Coordinates of C-alpha atoms in Angstrom, one line a residue:
X5 CA 0.0 0.0 0.0
X6 CA 2.8 2.4 0.8
X7 CA 4.6 1.5 -2.4
X8 CA 1.3 2.3 -4.3
X9 CA 1.1 5.6 -2.6
X10 CA 4.7 6.2 -3.5
X11 CA 4.1 5.4 -6.9
X12 CA 0.9 7.3 -7.2
X13 CA 2.6 10.4 -5.7
X14 CA 5.5 10.1 -8.1
X15 CA 2.9 9.7 -11.0
X16 CA 1.3 12.8 -9.9
X17 CA 4.6 14.7 -10.0
X18 CA 5.3 13.4 -13.2
X19 CA 2.0 14.3 -14.4
X20 CA 2.4 17.8 -13.3
X21 CA 5.7 17.8 -14.8
X22 CA 4.3 16.7 -18.2
X23 CA 1.6 19.4 -18.0
X24 CA 4.1 21.9 -17.5
X25 CA 6.4 20.5 -20.4
X26 CA 3.2 20.5 -22.4
X27 CA 2.4 23.9 -22.0
X28 CA 5.8 24.6 -23.1
X29 CA 5.5 22.6 -26.2
X30 CA 2.3 24.4 -27.1
X31 CA 4.2 27.8 -26.7
X32 CA 6.9 26.3 -28.9
X33 CA 4.3 25.0 -31.4
X34 CA 2.8 28.6 -31.5
X35 CA 6.4 30.0 -31.8
X36 CA 6.9 27.6 -34.8
X37 CA 3.7 28.8 -36.4
X38 CA 4.9 32.2 -36.2
X39 CA 8.1 31.1 -37.7
X40 CA 6.3 29.8 -40.4
X41 CA 4.5 33.1 -41.1
X42 CA 8.0 34.8 -40.7
X43 CA 9.4 32.5 -43.5
X44 CA 6.6 33.5 -45.8
X45 CA 7.3 37.3 -45.0
X46 CA 10.9 36.6 -45.7
X47 CA 10.3 34.9 -49.1
X48 CA 8.1 37.9 -50.0
X49 CA 10.8 40.2 -48.8
X50 CA 13.5 38.2 -50.6
X51 CA 11.4 38.6 -53.8
X52 CA 11.0 42.4 -53.3
X53 CA 14.8 42.6 -52.5
X54 CA 15.6 40.6 -55.8
X55 CA 13.4 43.2 -57.9
X56 CA 14.7 46.2 -55.9
X57 CA 18.1 45.0 -56.7
X58 CA 17.6 44.5 -60.3
X59 CA 16.1 48.0 -60.4
X60 CA 18.9 49.5 -58.6
X61 CA 21.4 48.0 -61.0
X62 CA 19.7 49.2 -63.9
X63 CA 19.4 52.7 -62.1
X64 CA 22.9 52.7 -61.3
X65 CA 23.9 51.9 -64.8
X66 CA 21.6 54.5 -66.3
X67 CA 22.7 57.0 -63.6
X68 CA 26.3 56.1 -64.5
X69 CA 25.9 56.7 -68.1
X70 CA 24.1 60.0 -67.4
X71 CA 26.7 61.1 -64.9
X72 CA 29.6 60.3 -67.3
X73 CA 27.6 62.1 -70.2
X74 CA 27.1 65.2 -67.8
X75 CA 30.4 65.1 -66.8
X76 CA 32.1 65.1 -70.2
X77 CA 29.6 68.0 -71.3
X78 CA 30.5 70.0 -68.1
X79 CA 34.2 69.4 -68.7
X80 CA 33.7 70.4 -72.4
X81 CA 31.9 73.5 -71.5
X82 CA 34.3 74.5 -68.8
X83 CA 37.2 74.1 -71.2
X84 CA 35.3 76.2 -73.7
X85 CA 34.8 78.9 -71.0
X86 CA 38.4 78.5 -70.0
X87 CA 39.2 79.0 -73.6
X88 CA 37.3 82.1 -74.1
X89 CA 38.6 83.5 -70.9
X90 CA 42.0 82.8 -71.8
X91 CA 41.5 84.3 -75.3
X92 CA 40.1 87.6 -73.5
X93 CA 42.9 87.6 -71.1
X94 CA 45.3 87.2 -73.9
X95 CA 43.7 90.0 -75.9
X96 CA 43.7 92.2 -72.9
X97 CA 47.2 91.4 -72.2
X98 CA 48.4 92.1 -75.7
X99 CA 46.4 95.5 -75.6
X100 CA 47.8 96.3 -72.2
X101 CA 51.3 95.5 -73.3
X102 CA 50.8 97.7 -76.4
X103 CA 49.8 100.6 -74.2
X104 CA 52.5 100.1 -71.8
X105 CA 55.0 100.0 -74.7
X106 CA 53.5 103.4 -75.9
X107 CA 53.6 104.6 -72.3
X108 CA 57.0 103.4 -71.8
X109 CA 58.4 105.1 -75.0
X110 CA 56.5 108.2 -74.2
X111 CA 58.0 108.1 -70.6
X112 CA 61.5 107.4 -72.0
X113 CA 61.1 110.4 -74.4
X114 CA 60.0 112.7 -71.7
X115 CA 62.8 111.4 -69.5
X116 CA 65.2 112.2 -72.4
X117 CA 63.6 115.6 -72.8
X118 CA 63.8 116.4 -69.1
X119 CA 67.2 115.3 -68.8
X120 CA 68.5 117.3 -71.8
X121 CA 66.6 120.3 -70.5
X122 CA 67.9 119.7 -66.8
X123 CA 71.4 119.8 -68.4
X124 CA 70.9 122.8 -70.4
X125 CA 69.4 124.5 -67.4
X126 CA 72.3 123.3 -65.3
X127 CA 74.9 124.6 -67.9
X128 CA 73.2 127.9 -68.0
X129 CA 72.9 128.1 -64.3
X130 CA 76.6 127.1 -64.2
X131 CA 77.5 129.9 -66.6
X132 CA 75.3 132.4 -64.6
X133 CA 77.2 131.4 -61.5
X134 CA 80.6 131.6 -63.1
X135 CA 79.7 134.9 -64.3
X136 CA 78.3 136.1 -61.0
X137 CA 81.5 134.6 -59.4
X138 CA 83.8 136.7 -61.5
X139 CA 81.7 139.8 -61.0
X140 CA 81.9 139.0 -57.0
X141 CA 85.7 138.5 -57.6
X142 CA 86.0 141.8 -59.5
X143 CA 84.0 143.7 -57.1
X144 CA 85.9 142.3 -54.2
X145 CA 89.2 143.4 -56.0
X146 CA 87.7 146.7 -56.4
X147 CA 86.7 146.8 -53.0
X148 CA 90.0 146.1 -51.8
X149 CA 91.5 148.6 -54.2
X150 CA 89.0 151.3 -53.0
X151 CA 90.0 150.3 -49.2
X152 CA 93.5 150.6 -50.1
X153 CA 92.9 154.2 -51.7
X154 CA 90.9 155.0 -48.7
X155 CA 93.7 154.2 -46.4
X156 CA 96.0 156.2 -48.5
X157 CA 93.6 159.0 -48.6
X158 CA 93.2 158.9 -44.8
X159 CA 96.9 158.8 -44.4
X160 CA 97.2 161.8 -46.9
X161 CA 94.4 163.5 -45.0
X162 CA 96.1 163.2 -41.6
X163 CA 99.4 164.6 -43.2
X164 CA 97.6 167.5 -44.6
X165 CA 95.8 168.1 -41.4
X166 CA 99.3 168.2 -39.7
X167 CA 100.4 170.5 -42.4
X168 CA 97.3 172.8 -42.5
X169 CA 99.0 175.2 -40.2
X170 CA 101.7 175.5 -42.6
X171 CA 99.9 176.1 -45.7
X172 CA 96.3 176.8 -46.6
X173 CA 96.5 175.5 -50.0
X174 CA 96.1 172.1 -48.8
X175 CA 92.5 172.9 -47.4
X176 CA 91.1 172.8 -50.9
X177 CA 92.8 169.5 -51.7
X178 CA 91.7 167.7 -48.4
X179 CA 87.9 168.8 -49.1
X180 CA 88.2 167.4 -52.4
X181 CA 90.0 164.3 -51.1
X182 CA 87.2 163.8 -48.3
X183 CA 84.5 164.3 -50.9
X184 CA 86.1 161.7 -53.0
X185 CA 86.4 159.3 -49.9
X186 CA 82.7 159.6 -49.1
X187 CA 81.9 158.8 -52.7
X188 CA 84.0 155.9 -52.9
X189 CA 82.5 154.6 -49.5
X190 CA 79.1 154.9 -50.9
X191 CA 80.1 152.9 -54.1
X192 CA 81.5 150.4 -51.7
X193 CA 78.4 150.0 -49.8
X194 CA 76.3 149.8 -53.0
X195 CA 78.9 146.8 -54.2
X196 CA 78.5 145.0 -50.8
X197 CA 74.5 145.3 -51.1
X198 CA 74.8 144.0 -54.7
X199 CA 77.1 141.2 -53.9
X200 CA 74.6 139.9 -51.2
X201 CA 71.6 140.1 -53.6
X202 CA 73.7 138.0 -56.0
X203 CA 74.6 135.5 -53.3
X204 CA 70.9 135.2 -52.2
X205 CA 69.7 134.7 -55.8
X206 CA 72.4 132.2 -56.3
X207 CA 71.5 130.1 -53.2
X208 CA 67.7 130.4 -54.2
X209 CA 68.5 129.1 -57.7
X210 CA 70.6 126.3 -56.3
X211 CA 67.7 125.3 -54.0
X212 CA 65.2 125.3 -56.8
X213 CA 67.6 123.3 -59.2
X214 CA 68.0 120.7 -56.5
X215 CA 64.2 120.3 -55.9
X216 CA 63.7 120.0 -59.7
X217 CA 66.3 117.3 -59.9
X218 CA 64.6 115.4 -57.0
X219 CA 61.2 115.5 -58.7
X220 CA 62.7 114.2 -61.9
X221 CA 64.5 111.4 -60.3
X222 CA 61.2 110.5 -58.2
X223 CA 59.2 110.4 -61.3
X224 CA 61.8 108.3 -63.0
X225 CA 61.8 105.9 -60.3
X226 CA 58.1 105.6 -60.3
X227 CA 58.2 105.2 -64.3
X228 CA 60.6 102.3 -63.7
X229 CA 58.6 100.6 -61.1
X230 CA 55.5 100.5 -63.1
X231 CA 57.4 99.3 -66.2
X232 CA 58.9 96.5 -64.0
X233 CA 55.2 95.5 -62.9
X234 CA 53.9 95.7 -66.4
X235 CA 56.9 93.2 -67.5
X236 CA 56.2 90.7 -64.6
X237 CA 52.4 90.8 -65.4
X238 CA 53.2 90.3 -69.0
X239 CA 55.4 87.3 -67.8
X240 CA 52.6 85.7 -65.7
X241 CA 50.1 85.9 -68.6
X242 CA 49.5 82.8 -70.9
X243 CA 51.6 82.8 -74.0
X244 CA 50.1 82.2 -77.3
X245 CA 51.5 78.6 -77.4
X246 CA 49.5 77.7 -74.2
X247 CA 46.3 79.0 -75.9
X248 CA 47.0 76.9 -78.9
X249 CA 47.6 73.8 -76.7
X250 CA 44.4 74.6 -74.8
X251 CA 42.5 74.9 -78.2
X252 CA 43.9 71.4 -79.2
X253 CA 43.0 69.8 -75.9
X254 CA 39.2 71.2 -76.3
X255 CA 39.1 69.7 -79.7
X256 CA 40.4 66.5 -78.6
X257 CA 37.9 66.4 -75.7
X258 CA 35.1 67.1 -78.1
X259 CA 36.1 64.3 -80.3
X260 CA 36.3 62.0 -77.1
X261 CA 33.0 63.2 -75.6
X262 CA 31.0 63.0 -78.7
X263 CA 32.5 60.3 -80.5
X264 CA 32.6 62.4 -83.6
X265 CA 34.7 65.0 -85.3
X266 CA 34.2 67.3 -88.0
X267 CA 36.4 67.1 -91.2
X268 CA 38.7 70.1 -90.4
X269 CA 38.9 69.2 -86.7
X270 CA 39.8 65.6 -87.6
X271 CA 42.6 66.7 -90.0
X272 CA 43.9 69.1 -87.3
X273 CA 43.7 66.2 -84.6
X274 CA 45.2 63.6 -86.6
X275 CA 48.4 65.3 -87.4
X276 CA 51.5 63.7 -85.6
X277 CA 51.5 64.4 -81.8
X278 CA 47.6 65.4 -81.7
X279 CA 46.7 62.1 -82.9
X280 CA 48.8 60.3 -80.3
X281 CA 47.3 62.5 -77.6
X282 CA 43.8 61.5 -79.1
X283 CA 44.5 57.9 -78.9
X284 CA 46.1 58.1 -75.3
X285 CA 42.7 59.9 -74.2
X286 CA 40.7 57.2 -75.9
X287 CA 42.5 54.5 -74.4
X288 CA 42.5 56.1 -71.0
X289 CA 38.7 56.6 -71.2
X290 CA 38.1 52.8 -72.3
X291 CA 40.2 51.7 -69.3
X292 CA 38.2 53.8 -67.0
X293 CA 34.9 52.5 -68.4
X294 CA 36.1 48.7 -68.3
X295 CA 37.3 49.4 -64.6
X296 CA 33.8 50.5 -63.9
X297 CA 32.2 47.8 -65.5
X298 CA 34.2 45.2 -63.8
X299 CA 33.2 46.8 -60.4
X300 CA 29.7 46.6 -61.3
X301 CA 30.1 43.0 -62.3
X302 CA 31.7 42.3 -59.1
X303 CA 29.0 44.0 -57.2
X304 CA 26.3 42.1 -59.2
X305 CA 28.0 38.7 -58.3
X306 CA 28.2 39.6 -54.8
X307 CA 24.5 40.6 -54.5
X308 CA 23.8 37.3 -56.4
X309 CA 25.8 35.2 -53.8
X310 CA 24.2 36.9 -51.1
X311 CA 20.7 36.0 -52.8
X312 CA 21.7 32.5 -53.3
X313 CA 22.7 32.1 -49.6
X314 CA 19.6 33.7 -48.5
X315 CA 17.6 31.2 -50.7
X316 CA 19.5 28.2 -49.2
X317 CA 18.8 29.6 -45.8
X318 CA 15.0 29.8 -46.8
X319 CA 15.0 26.3 -47.9
X320 CA 16.6 25.1 -44.8
X321 CA 14.1 27.1 -42.5
X322 CA 11.3 25.8 -44.7
X323 CA 12.3 22.2 -44.2
X324 CA 12.8 22.7 -40.6
X325 CA 9.7 24.2 -40.2
X326 CA 7.9 21.3 -42.0
X327 CA 9.6 18.9 -39.8
X328 CA 8.8 20.7 -36.8
X329 CA 5.0 20.8 -37.9
X330 CA 5.2 17.1 -38.3
X331 CA 6.5 16.8 -34.8
X332 CA 4.0 19.1 -33.6
X333 CA 1.1 17.3 -35.2
X334 CA 2.4 13.8 -33.7
X335 CA 2.8 15.4 -30.2
X336 CA -0.7 16.9 -30.4
X337 CA -2.2 13.5 -31.5
X338 CA -0.2 11.8 -28.6
X339 CA -1.4 14.3 -26.1
X340 CA -4.9 13.8 -27.3
X341 CA -4.7 10.0 -26.9
X342 CA -3.0 10.3 -23.6
X343 CA -5.7 12.3 -22.1
X344 CA -8.4 9.9 -23.4
X345 CA -6.7 7.1 -21.8
X346 CA -5.4 7.1 -18.1
X347 CA -3.3 3.7 -18.8
X348 CA -1.3 5.3 -21.6
X349 CA -0.6 8.7 -19.7
X350 CA 3.0 7.9 -19.9
X351 CA 3.2 7.8 -23.7
X352 CA 2.9 11.6 -24.0
X353 CA 6.7 12.1 -25.0
X354 CA 7.5 8.9 -26.4
X355 CA 10.7 8.9 -28.5
X356 CA 11.0 12.8 -28.0
X357 CA 14.2 14.4 -27.7
X358 CA 14.6 18.3 -26.9
X359 CA 18.0 18.6 -28.8
X360 CA 17.7 15.9 -31.3
X361 CA 14.1 16.8 -32.6
X362 CA 13.4 15.4 -35.9
X363 CA 16.4 13.0 -36.3
X364 CA 15.0 10.4 -34.1
X365 CA 11.6 10.8 -35.7
X366 CA 12.7 9.7 -39.1
X367 CA 14.1 6.4 -37.7
X368 CA 10.9 5.7 -35.8
X369 CA 9.4 2.5 -37.2
X370 CA 6.9 1.6 -34.4
X371 CA 3.6 3.2 -33.6
X372 CA 3.4 4.3 -29.8
X373 CA -0.2 3.5 -29.8
X374 CA 0.5 -0.2 -30.1
X375 CA 3.3 0.0 -27.4
X376 CA 2.8 -1.6 -23.8
X377 CA 2.4 0.8 -20.8
X378 CA 5.8 -0.5 -19.3
X379 CA 7.6 0.3 -22.7
X380 CA 5.9 3.9 -22.7
X381 CA 7.0 4.4 -19.1
X382 CA 10.6 3.2 -19.7
X383 CA 10.7 5.4 -23.0
X384 CA 9.7 8.4 -20.9
X385 CA 12.2 7.6 -18.2
X386 CA 14.8 7.3 -20.9
X387 CA 13.9 10.7 -22.3
X388 CA 13.9 12.4 -19.0
X389 CA 17.3 10.7 -18.2
X390 CA 18.7 11.9 -21.4
X391 CA 17.4 15.4 -20.8
X392 CA 19.1 15.2 -17.3
X393 CA 22.5 14.0 -18.9
X394 CA 22.2 16.9 -21.5
X395 CA 21.7 19.5 -18.7
X396 CA 24.4 18.0 -16.8
X397 CA 26.7 18.0 -19.8
X398 CA 25.7 21.6 -20.5
X399 CA 26.2 22.6 -17.0
X400 CA 29.8 21.0 -17.1
X401 CA 30.5 22.8 -20.1
X402 CA 29.5 26.1 -18.8
X403 CA 31.3 25.4 -15.6
X404 CA 34.2 24.6 -17.7
X405 CA 34.1 27.8 -19.7
X406 CA 33.5 29.8 -16.7
X407 CA 36.7 28.4 -15.0
X408 CA 38.7 29.0 -18.2
X409 CA 37.4 32.6 -18.3
X410 CA 38.4 33.0 -14.5
X411 CA 42.0 31.6 -15.3
X412 CA 42.0 34.0 -18.3
X413 CA 40.8 36.8 -16.3
X414 CA 43.6 36.1 -13.6
X415 CA 46.3 35.8 -16.3
X416 CA 45.1 39.1 -17.8
X417 CA 45.2 40.8 -14.5
X418 CA 48.7 39.5 -13.8
X419 CA 49.7 40.5 -17.1
X420 CA 48.3 44.0 -16.8
X421 CA 50.2 44.4 -13.3
X422 CA 53.4 43.3 -15.1
X423 CA 52.8 45.4 -18.1
X424 CA 52.2 48.4 -15.7
X425 CA 55.2 47.6 -13.8
X426 CA 57.4 47.3 -16.8
X427 CA 55.8 50.5 -18.2
X428 CA 56.9 52.4 -14.9
X429 CA 60.4 50.9 -15.4
X430 CA 60.7 51.8 -18.8
X431 CA 59.6 55.5 -17.8
X432 CA 62.2 55.6 -15.2
X433 CA 64.8 54.6 -17.9
X434 CA 63.5 57.2 -20.3
X435 CA 63.8 59.8 -17.5
X436 CA 67.4 58.7 -16.9
X437 CA 68.2 58.9 -20.5
X438 CA 66.8 62.2 -21.0
X439 CA 68.6 63.6 -17.9
X440 CA 71.9 62.0 -19.2
X441 CA 71.5 63.4 -22.8
X442 CA 70.8 66.9 -21.5
X443 CA 73.6 66.9 -18.9
X444 CA 71.3 67.7 -16.0
X445 CA 71.1 66.2 -12.5
X446 CA 68.5 63.6 -12.2
X447 CA 65.3 65.0 -10.5
X448 CA 62.7 62.5 -9.0
X449 CA 60.7 65.1 -7.6
X450 CA 57.2 66.3 -9.1
X451 CA 58.5 69.7 -9.9
X452 CA 60.6 68.6 -12.8
X453 CA 59.0 69.4 -16.4
X454 CA 61.0 69.3 -19.5
X455 CA 60.3 71.5 -22.3
X456 CA 60.7 69.2 -25.2
X457 CA 58.0 66.5 -26.7
X458 CA 59.7 63.5 -25.3
X459 CA 59.4 64.7 -21.7
X460 CA 55.8 63.2 -21.1
X461 CA 53.5 65.7 -22.5
X462 CA 51.0 63.0 -23.7
X463 CA 48.1 61.6 -21.6
X464 CA 49.8 58.0 -21.4
X465 CA 53.3 59.4 -20.4
X466 CA 51.6 61.5 -17.8
X467 CA 49.9 58.5 -16.3
X468 CA 53.0 56.7 -16.0
X469 CA 54.9 59.6 -14.8
X470 CA 52.3 59.8 -12.0
X471 CA 52.7 56.0 -11.2
X472 CA 56.5 56.4 -11.4
X473 CA 56.5 59.4 -9.1
X474 CA 54.0 57.5 -6.6
X475 CA 56.3 54.5 -6.6
X476 CA 59.5 56.5 -5.9
X477 CA 57.9 58.9 -3.4
X478 CA 59.6 58.5 -0.1
X479 CA 56.9 60.1 1.9
X480 CA 54.2 57.7 0.4
X481 CA 56.4 54.7 1.2
X482 CA 56.9 55.8 4.6
X483 CA 53.5 56.8 5.5
X484 CA 52.4 53.2 4.1
X485 CA 55.2 51.6 6.1
X486 CA 54.0 53.6 9.3
X487 CA 50.2 52.5 8.7
X488 CA 51.3 49.0 8.5
X489 CA 53.4 49.2 11.6
X490 CA 50.7 50.7 13.5
X491 CA 48.0 48.2 12.2
X492 CA 50.2 45.6 13.5
X493 CA 50.8 47.2 17.0
X494 CA 47.0 47.3 17.4
X495 CA 45.3 44.7 19.8
X496 CA 42.6 42.2 18.6
X497 CA 39.7 44.3 19.7
X498 CA 41.0 47.4 17.8
X499 CA 41.7 45.4 14.7
X500 CA 38.1 44.0 14.7
X501 CA 36.8 47.5 15.3
X502 CA 38.8 49.0 12.5
X503 CA 38.0 46.3 10.1
X504 CA 34.2 46.3 10.8
X505 CA 34.1 50.2 10.7
X506 CA 35.7 50.1 7.2
X507 CA 33.3 47.3 6.2
X508 CA 30.4 49.3 7.3
X509 CA 31.4 52.6 6.0
X510 CA 32.6 51.2 2.6
X511 CA 29.6 49.2 1.9
X512 CA 26.4 51.0 0.4
X513 CA 23.9 48.4 2.0
X514 CA 25.7 48.3 5.1
X515 CA 25.5 52.0 5.7
X516 CA 21.8 52.0 4.9
X517 CA 21.2 49.2 7.5
X518 CA 23.1 51.1 10.2
X519 CA 20.9 54.3 9.4
X520 CA 17.7 52.7 9.7
X521 CA 18.9 50.4 12.7
X522 CA 20.0 53.6 14.8
X523 CA 16.8 55.2 13.7
X524 CA 14.7 52.2 15.0
X525 CA 16.9 51.9 18.2
X526 CA 16.3 55.5 18.9
X527 CA 12.6 55.1 18.6
X528 CA 12.4 52.1 20.7
X529 CA 14.4 53.8 23.5
X530 CA 12.2 56.9 23.3
X531 CA 9.2 54.7 23.4
X532 CA 10.3 52.7 26.4
X533 CA 11.3 56.0 28.3
X534 CA 7.9 57.4 27.5
X535 CA 6.1 54.3 28.8
X536 CA 8.3 54.2 31.9
X537 CA 7.6 58.1 32.7
X538 CA 3.9 57.3 32.2
X539 CA 4.1 54.2 34.6
X540 CA 6.0 56.1 37.2
X541 CA 3.4 59.0 37.0
X542 CA 0.5 56.4 37.4
X543 CA 2.2 54.9 40.7
X544 CA 1.9 58.4 42.3
X545 CA -1.9 58.7 41.6
X546 CA -4.7 56.9 43.5
X547 CA -6.2 53.7 41.6
X548 CA -2.7 53.2 40.0
X549 CA -3.0 49.3 40.0
X550 CA -6.1 49.3 37.8
X551 CA -4.5 51.9 35.4
X552 CA -1.2 49.8 35.3
X553 CA -3.1 46.7 34.5
X554 CA -5.1 48.7 31.6
X555 CA -1.7 50.1 30.4
X556 CA -0.3 46.6 30.6
X557 CA -3.0 45.0 28.7
X558 CA -3.0 47.7 26.0
X559 CA 1.0 47.3 25.7
X560 CA 0.5 43.6 25.4
X561 CA -2.0 44.1 22.7
X562 CA 0.1 46.3 20.8
X563 CA 3.1 44.0 21.1
X564 CA 0.9 41.3 19.8

């Protein structure tokens, strides 16, 4: 009886499991139906994509042809515009050159005339100056002679004055001499005034001559600079040869772009070097077209290969869906038969494998409807055992992968630490080489900054610089050593207190728990104090026993 009850309970648990698995299978069947609809949508989408691909290929070919024709037309028009602009520029340049040549000739003639006129004026001025100098010299000589005569006359006057007492005949001669002396003094003053006027006029004419000479030299330099600018502009302008070459290129491009040349243009283009240029251009264009054609063929072949792969994938999916539909129909039939007969309840999942679905169905030759209940129960147990074994194998594989990942993570962390240490050492060596190459004292403090690019201006070098300086910082090492020493000197209770404090303050959930725990503890303490104060107050009042009993009952009811 106990065995039957145990078997009945096992059958009930298995029945519940089977019901759950049946629900899962129904959900999977609905999912497979959805997959069939998805496959139909994918087929329709595939046909649409094929049509779109063909249309895109045709459009791309047409667009490429149109774009090539438009590009050739645009290049031809641009070359024509360039030719017209160059012809206009050449005509303007020739006209400007002619004008500049005329201006240059007129400027040279004016300059020659100005030079001759200035030379004539200079000669006249020099002659006038020489005449004036001669006159000045003569006036000075005459002045000297008059001064000499004046001295003589004064000496004679003095002698006559001395001899006046002797004879009175000399009075008349002295008067005459005085009058002649006054006249000569007047002449001398006039000559001095005239000499000053002549010197002033001479200096003013010299200044005028110098100013005119400066103006003429300035105008000459301006004309020469304008002439040099015109020559430079003329050299920068295109020559007749470049214009002819552009004309020939335009004609060749016309022939290449429209694949037809007029008779005269053909005669011009088929002469010697022009014919070779035309052939080279045609070959270049042909190569470009062949290259573009091969690219389009490659793209079409890629698209066709993708289309074939998609078709194969669709065929595989359709076959898989058909197999799954057959299995779903068989499973539904078995489920209906299992519900109709309580004796065949164990035959719901006969010959069913979750991982090898469809493979065992093809080799199934017997009908589960004709099998015995023991065979059905054994087959269901076999399926469950196989499923358990598969789950165990999958779990082992997952655990193995997790173990490998942990080992790989540990190896990577070790390698990362080694790499960081190696990089820090390399940075120290680089610092040593830089200090040695620059003949400086090795500075290990954080205040050493090099001026060149190799001194750690990038972010990576700045990171390793900080790590290097933290590693060699004696204060940090000393503070760490002191902390370790103090921690070792602490007692057991202090160590436990410090560790628990670090844990509670470093963990978010621990801090939250402490916060709410302290609030609850305070509330509890305040409540107890309030209750005790109320009870102590009631002890002092009459009838306090009944009130205490009521308060105790209320407290118990609240606590319950």
